[in-house]
Amino acid sequence: MSWDFKALEVSAQTQIAQANSLPVLEAIRQKYLGRKGLIAQIYSSLAGSSAEEKPRIGKGANELKDLVTGLLQTKQTELRSQEKSEVKALDVSLPGVSFPLGRPHILTQTIDEICTIFERLGFVVEEGPEIENEFNNFTALNIPVDHPARDAFDTFYLDVPDPQNPGRYLLLRSHTSPGQIHVMKKYRPPLAVVIPGRVYRPDAVDASHCFMFHQIEGLLVDDNVKFSDLKGMLETFCRHLFGEKIRLRLRPHFFPFTEPSADVDISCYLCDGKGCSVCKKKGWLEVMGCGLVHPKVFEAVGYPKGKYTGLAFGMGVERLAMLKHGISDIRLFFENDLRFLKQF
Ligand code: DAH
């Protein structure tokens, strides 16, 4: 058999040059260098060739093989690097990668909202410690030694002795009111602060109770602070939080650290006071406790007797968030279920 090596070389060169992908190039490699490929065929034709033809065919086959191997190698490198740069190139028609947007927890949002309203009214945000002593949590707030709130059933006592009071133990604050004591010791009047924070009580967990929850305490101390100041300010606050339409009602109540004291109700924002399931047919919703600072509290922080007057209030953040957003179970705040959290 006579082989036209010149023609075979030209045809291999053309085919390899035109290959536009790695699979096509592989097919060409098989065609020339494969076990049953062209070059293998040429070598096997040697057996039936004449003695004069053999050297020419052998040399031609070797040269063709070297040529094709070299060309395939070069082309393969070229196609590979092309493929890589194609991957790197930006395809603007592909859908974008979306990053899920995070947000503050609904309780954080509520605390921020409440504090912002008070900041606009001239209050400053302060924080107090979660670990307290009996003096700040009770005594300074005029809570008598035999008051049931001091009982271990109502307060988490720690296994940590109070360094300032031998024989007594530190505790987890059961309300944010001890924050009032810290603030009054730190600053002289006039002062107006709100103190948000976690509080702890050994309550059995149910739809409306948890052993840890959040409160926001308010305290304003100045000359000549009146009960009407308290009412006007809380009315402004409640209207900002629950809407312009709501009315405020103060019911006489008792707190050891304020005198007089009151519970604050708002007309139900849902039924406008007519009675519905949110207000349990009462038309009113209790939102916080308040009063004028008791002289004993001023005495406990060492303010001169009779010099200052003040107003104070305290509210539960979970309760307000539940009312505002129609949340029926306090446990939802702490379960970290994204289906709940994503709604706010
Ligand atoms: N500390 C009270 C509680 O935990 C709430 C409270 C009521 C705070 C009246 C006050 C206040 O400052 O004046 O129930």
Coordinates of C-alpha atoms and ligand atoms in Angstrom, one line a residue:
M1 CA 0.0 0.0 0.0
S2 CA 1.4 3.4 -0.9
W3 CA 0.8 6.2 1.6
D4 CA 0.7 9.9 0.6
F5 CA 2.4 11.2 3.7
K6 CA 2.3 14.8 2.5
A7 CA -1.5 14.7 2.1
L8 CA -1.9 12.9 5.4
E9 CA 0.1 15.6 7.2
V10 CA -1.9 18.5 5.6
S11 CA -5.2 16.8 6.5
A12 CA -4.1 16.2 10.1
Q13 CA -2.9 19.8 10.5
T14 CA -6.2 21.1 9.1
Q15 CA -8.4 19.0 11.3
I16 CA -6.4 19.8 14.5
A17 CA -6.4 23.5 13.7
Q18 CA -10.2 23.4 13.3
A19 CA -11.0 21.5 16.5
N20 CA -13.0 23.8 18.7
S21 CA -13.4 21.8 21.8
L22 CA -11.6 19.2 23.9
P23 CA -14.0 16.3 22.9
V24 CA -13.5 17.1 19.2
L25 CA -9.8 17.0 19.7
E26 CA -10.0 13.7 21.5
A27 CA -11.9 12.2 18.6
I28 CA -9.1 13.4 16.3
R29 CA -6.5 11.8 18.6
Q30 CA -8.3 8.5 18.4
K31 CA -8.5 8.7 14.7
Y32 CA -4.8 9.1 14.3
L33 CA -3.1 7.7 17.4
G34 CA -5.8 5.2 18.7
R35 CA -5.2 1.5 18.8
K36 CA -7.0 1.1 15.5
G37 CA -6.1 4.5 14.3
L38 CA -4.5 5.6 11.0
I39 CA -0.9 5.4 12.3
A40 CA -1.5 1.9 13.7
Q41 CA -2.8 0.9 10.3
I42 CA 0.2 2.3 8.5
Y43 CA 2.5 0.4 10.8
S44 CA 0.6 -2.9 10.2
S45 CA 0.8 -2.3 6.5
L46 CA 4.6 -2.6 6.8
A47 CA 4.4 -6.4 6.9
G48 CA 2.9 -6.6 3.4
S49 CA 5.2 -3.9 1.9
S50 CA 8.1 -4.4 -0.4
A51 CA 11.6 -4.2 1.0
E52 CA 12.2 -0.9 -0.9
E53 CA 8.9 0.7 0.4
K54 CA 9.4 -0.3 4.1
P55 CA 12.0 2.4 5.0
R56 CA 9.9 5.2 3.4
I57 CA 6.7 4.0 5.1
G58 CA 8.4 3.5 8.5
K59 CA 10.0 7.0 8.3
G60 CA 6.7 8.6 7.1
A61 CA 4.7 6.9 9.9
N62 CA 7.2 8.1 12.6
E63 CA 7.2 11.6 11.3
L64 CA 3.4 11.7 11.0
K65 CA 3.1 10.4 14.5
D66 CA 5.5 13.0 16.0
L67 CA 3.8 15.8 14.1
V68 CA 0.3 14.8 15.2
T69 CA 1.3 14.2 18.8
G70 CA 3.0 17.7 18.9
L71 CA 0.0 19.4 17.3
L72 CA -2.5 17.7 19.6
Q73 CA -0.5 18.8 22.6
T74 CA -0.3 22.4 21.6
K75 CA -4.0 22.5 20.7
Q76 CA -5.0 20.8 23.9
T77 CA -3.2 23.5 26.0
E78 CA -4.8 26.2 24.0
L79 CA -8.4 24.8 24.4
R80 CA -7.9 24.2 28.1
S81 CA -6.8 27.8 28.8
Q82 CA -9.7 29.1 26.6
E83 CA -12.2 27.0 28.7
K84 CA -10.7 28.5 31.9
S85 CA -11.0 32.1 30.8
E86 CA -14.6 31.4 29.6
V87 CA -15.5 30.3 33.2
K88 CA -13.9 33.4 34.6
A89 CA -15.7 35.8 32.2
L90 CA -18.8 37.5 33.6
D91 CA -22.0 36.2 32.2
V92 CA -24.5 39.0 32.9
S93 CA -27.4 36.9 31.8
L94 CA -27.0 34.4 34.7
P95 CA -29.3 34.9 37.7
G96 CA -27.6 36.8 40.6
V97 CA -26.6 35.2 43.9
S98 CA -29.0 36.5 46.5
F99 CA -27.9 37.0 50.1
P100 CA -30.8 36.7 52.7
L101 CA -31.3 39.9 54.6
G102 CA -31.0 39.7 58.4
R103 CA -32.8 41.9 60.8
P104 CA -32.9 42.7 64.6
H105 CA -35.1 40.4 66.7
I106 CA -38.6 41.7 67.3
L107 CA -37.8 42.4 70.9
T108 CA -34.8 44.4 70.0
Q109 CA -36.9 46.3 67.5
T110 CA -39.5 47.0 70.2
I111 CA -36.9 48.2 72.7
D112 CA -35.4 50.5 70.0
E113 CA -38.8 51.9 69.1
I114 CA -39.7 52.6 72.7
C115 CA -36.3 54.1 73.6
T116 CA -36.4 56.3 70.5
I117 CA -39.8 57.8 71.4
F118 CA -38.4 58.7 74.9
E119 CA -35.2 60.0 73.4
R120 CA -37.3 62.4 71.4
L121 CA -38.9 63.5 74.6
G122 CA -35.5 64.3 76.0
F123 CA -34.7 61.1 77.9
V124 CA -31.3 59.4 77.8
V125 CA -30.8 55.6 77.5
E126 CA -28.9 54.0 80.4
E127 CA -28.3 50.4 81.4
G128 CA -27.8 48.7 84.8
P129 CA -26.3 45.4 85.8
E130 CA -28.3 42.1 85.7
I131 CA -26.6 40.9 88.8
E132 CA -27.8 43.0 91.8
N133 CA -27.7 43.1 95.5
E134 CA -30.7 43.1 97.8
F135 CA -30.1 46.8 98.6
N136 CA -30.6 48.0 95.0
N137 CA -33.2 45.5 94.0
F138 CA -35.4 45.9 97.1
T139 CA -34.2 48.0 100.1
A140 CA -33.4 51.2 98.3
L141 CA -36.7 50.9 96.5
N142 CA -38.6 50.9 99.8
I143 CA -39.5 47.3 99.5
P144 CA -39.9 46.1 103.1
V145 CA -37.8 43.3 104.5
D146 CA -40.8 41.0 104.8
H147 CA -42.2 41.8 101.3
P148 CA -43.1 38.6 99.4
A149 CA -41.2 39.8 96.3
R150 CA -38.0 39.2 98.3
D151 CA -38.9 35.5 98.7
A152 CA -36.8 33.0 96.9
F153 CA -40.0 31.9 95.2
D154 CA -40.1 35.3 93.4
T155 CA -36.4 36.1 93.0
F156 CA -33.4 34.1 91.7
Y157 CA -30.8 34.2 94.4
L158 CA -27.2 33.4 93.4
D159 CA -24.8 31.3 95.3
V160 CA -22.6 34.3 95.5
P161 CA -22.2 36.2 98.8
D162 CA -22.9 39.9 98.7
P163 CA -19.5 41.5 99.5
Q164 CA -21.1 44.6 101.0
N165 CA -23.6 42.7 103.1
P166 CA -22.3 39.7 105.1
G167 CA -24.7 36.8 105.2
R168 CA -26.7 38.0 102.2
Y169 CA -26.5 36.8 98.6
L170 CA -26.4 38.5 95.2
L171 CA -29.4 37.9 92.9
L172 CA -30.6 38.3 89.3
R173 CA -32.6 41.6 89.2
S174 CA -36.3 40.9 89.3
H175 CA -37.1 44.2 87.6
T176 CA -35.3 47.2 86.0
S177 CA -36.2 49.5 88.9
P178 CA -32.8 49.1 90.6
G179 CA -31.5 50.9 87.5
Q180 CA -33.1 54.0 89.1
I181 CA -30.8 53.6 92.1
H182 CA -27.6 53.3 89.9
V183 CA -28.6 56.3 87.8
M184 CA -29.4 58.6 90.8
K185 CA -26.1 57.7 92.4
K186 CA -24.3 58.5 89.2
Y187 CA -26.0 61.7 88.2
R188 CA -27.5 64.7 90.0
P189 CA -30.9 66.1 88.9
P190 CA -32.3 67.2 86.6
L191 CA -32.2 63.8 84.9
A192 CA -34.4 61.9 82.6
V193 CA -33.5 58.3 81.7
V194 CA -35.0 55.1 80.3
I195 CA -33.3 51.8 81.3
P196 CA -34.0 48.8 79.1
G197 CA -32.9 45.3 80.1
R198 CA -33.4 41.7 81.0
V199 CA -35.1 40.7 84.2
Y200 CA -35.5 37.3 85.9
R201 CA -38.2 35.7 88.0
P202 CA -38.7 32.0 88.9
D203 CA -42.1 31.8 87.0
A204 CA -43.3 28.6 85.5
V205 CA -43.3 29.0 81.7
D206 CA -46.6 29.4 80.0
A207 CA -48.2 31.4 77.2
S208 CA -47.8 34.7 79.2
H209 CA -44.9 34.0 81.6
C210 CA -41.2 33.3 81.2
F211 CA -38.4 33.2 83.7
M212 CA -36.5 35.8 81.8
F213 CA -38.1 38.8 80.1
H214 CA -37.4 42.4 79.3
Q215 CA -38.5 45.7 80.9
I216 CA -38.0 49.3 80.3
E217 CA -37.8 51.6 83.3
G218 CA -38.3 55.3 83.1
L219 CA -37.1 57.9 85.6
L220 CA -37.3 61.7 85.6
V221 CA -36.1 63.8 88.5
D222 CA -36.3 67.6 88.8
D223 CA -37.8 70.4 90.8
N224 CA -41.6 70.4 91.0
V225 CA -42.4 67.3 88.9
K226 CA -46.2 66.7 89.0
F227 CA -48.5 63.8 88.4
S228 CA -50.0 65.7 85.4
D229 CA -46.4 65.7 83.9
L230 CA -46.4 61.9 84.2
K231 CA -49.8 61.5 82.7
G232 CA -49.1 63.8 79.8
M233 CA -45.8 62.2 79.0
L234 CA -47.2 58.7 79.1
E235 CA -50.1 59.7 76.9
T236 CA -47.7 61.1 74.3
F237 CA -45.6 57.9 74.5
C238 CA -48.6 55.5 74.1
R239 CA -50.0 57.5 71.2
H240 CA -46.6 57.2 69.4
L241 CA -46.5 53.5 70.0
F242 CA -50.1 52.5 69.5
G243 CA -51.6 55.2 67.4
E244 CA -53.1 58.7 67.7
K245 CA -56.6 57.4 68.5
I246 CA -55.9 55.7 71.8
R247 CA -57.1 57.1 75.2
L248 CA -55.2 56.7 78.5
R249 CA -56.6 55.6 81.9
L250 CA -54.7 55.7 85.2
R251 CA -56.0 53.3 87.9
P252 CA -54.8 53.8 91.4
H253 CA -52.4 51.0 92.4
F254 CA -49.6 50.4 94.9
F255 CA -45.9 50.2 94.3
P256 CA -43.5 50.6 97.3
F257 CA -41.2 52.9 95.3
T258 CA -43.8 55.4 94.1
E259 CA -46.5 57.4 95.8
P260 CA -49.0 57.9 94.5
S261 CA -48.8 54.9 92.1
A262 CA -51.0 53.9 89.2
D263 CA -51.4 51.2 86.6
V264 CA -51.7 52.6 83.1
D265 CA -54.3 51.3 80.7
I266 CA -54.8 52.3 77.0
S267 CA -58.1 52.0 75.2
C268 CA -57.9 48.9 73.1
Y269 CA -56.3 49.9 69.8
L270 CA -58.1 47.1 68.0
C271 CA -61.7 47.6 69.0
D272 CA -61.4 51.2 70.1
G273 CA -62.6 50.3 73.6
K274 CA -65.7 48.4 72.5
G275 CA -64.5 45.0 73.7
C276 CA -62.8 42.3 71.7
S277 CA -60.7 39.2 72.1
V278 CA -57.4 41.1 72.5
C279 CA -58.7 43.2 75.4
K280 CA -60.8 40.2 76.6
K281 CA -64.0 42.3 76.3
K282 CA -62.7 44.9 78.7
G283 CA -62.0 47.6 76.1
W284 CA -58.8 48.5 78.0
L285 CA -55.3 47.1 78.0
E286 CA -52.9 47.4 80.9
V287 CA -49.5 48.6 79.6
M288 CA -47.4 49.7 82.6
G289 CA -47.0 50.8 86.2
C290 CA -46.1 54.3 87.2
G291 CA -46.0 56.9 90.0
L292 CA -44.2 59.7 91.6
V293 CA -40.9 58.7 93.2
H294 CA -41.3 57.9 96.9
P295 CA -39.2 60.2 99.2
K296 CA -37.7 57.0 100.8
V297 CA -36.1 56.3 97.4
F298 CA -34.4 59.7 97.3
E299 CA -33.3 59.2 100.9
A300 CA -31.7 55.8 99.9
V301 CA -29.5 57.5 97.2
G302 CA -28.6 60.3 99.5
Y303 CA -30.5 63.2 97.9
P304 CA -31.3 66.0 100.3
K305 CA -34.7 65.6 101.9
G306 CA -37.6 67.4 100.2
K307 CA -35.3 68.9 97.5
Y308 CA -36.4 66.9 94.5
T309 CA -39.5 65.4 93.0
G310 CA -39.6 62.7 90.3
L311 CA -41.7 60.4 88.2
A312 CA -41.1 56.8 87.4
F313 CA -42.6 54.1 85.2
G314 CA -41.9 50.5 84.2
M315 CA -43.2 48.4 81.3
G316 CA -42.8 44.9 80.1
V317 CA -41.4 44.7 76.5
E318 CA -42.7 41.3 75.6
R319 CA -46.2 42.3 76.8
L320 CA -46.2 45.5 74.7
A321 CA -44.8 43.7 71.6
M322 CA -47.5 41.0 72.0
L323 CA -50.2 43.6 72.2
K324 CA -48.9 45.7 69.3
H325 CA -48.4 42.7 66.9
G326 CA -51.1 40.4 68.1
I327 CA -48.7 37.7 69.3
S328 CA -50.5 35.2 71.6
D329 CA -47.6 33.3 73.2
I330 CA -44.5 34.7 74.9
R331 CA -42.5 31.6 74.2
L332 CA -42.5 32.5 70.5
F333 CA -39.9 35.2 71.2
F334 CA -37.4 32.8 72.5
E335 CA -37.8 29.7 70.2
N336 CA -35.8 31.3 67.3
D337 CA -38.2 29.9 64.8
L338 CA -37.5 31.8 61.6
R339 CA -41.1 31.4 60.4
F340 CA -42.0 33.6 63.4
L341 CA -39.0 36.0 63.4
K342 CA -39.2 36.7 59.6
Q343 CA -42.6 38.3 60.1
F344 CA -41.1 41.3 61.7
Ligands
DAH1 N1 -40.9 47.5 88.8 C1 -42.3 47.3 88.6 C2 -42.5 45.8 88.2 O1 -41.6 45.1 87.9 C3 -42.8 48.1 87.4 C4 -42.9 49.6 87.8 C5 -44.0 50.1 88.4 C6 -41.8 50.4 87.7 C7 -44.1 51.4 88.7 C8 -41.9 51.7 88.1 C9 -43.1 52.2 88.6 O2 -40.9 52.6 88.0 O3 -43.2 53.5 89.0 O4 -43.6 45.3 88.3

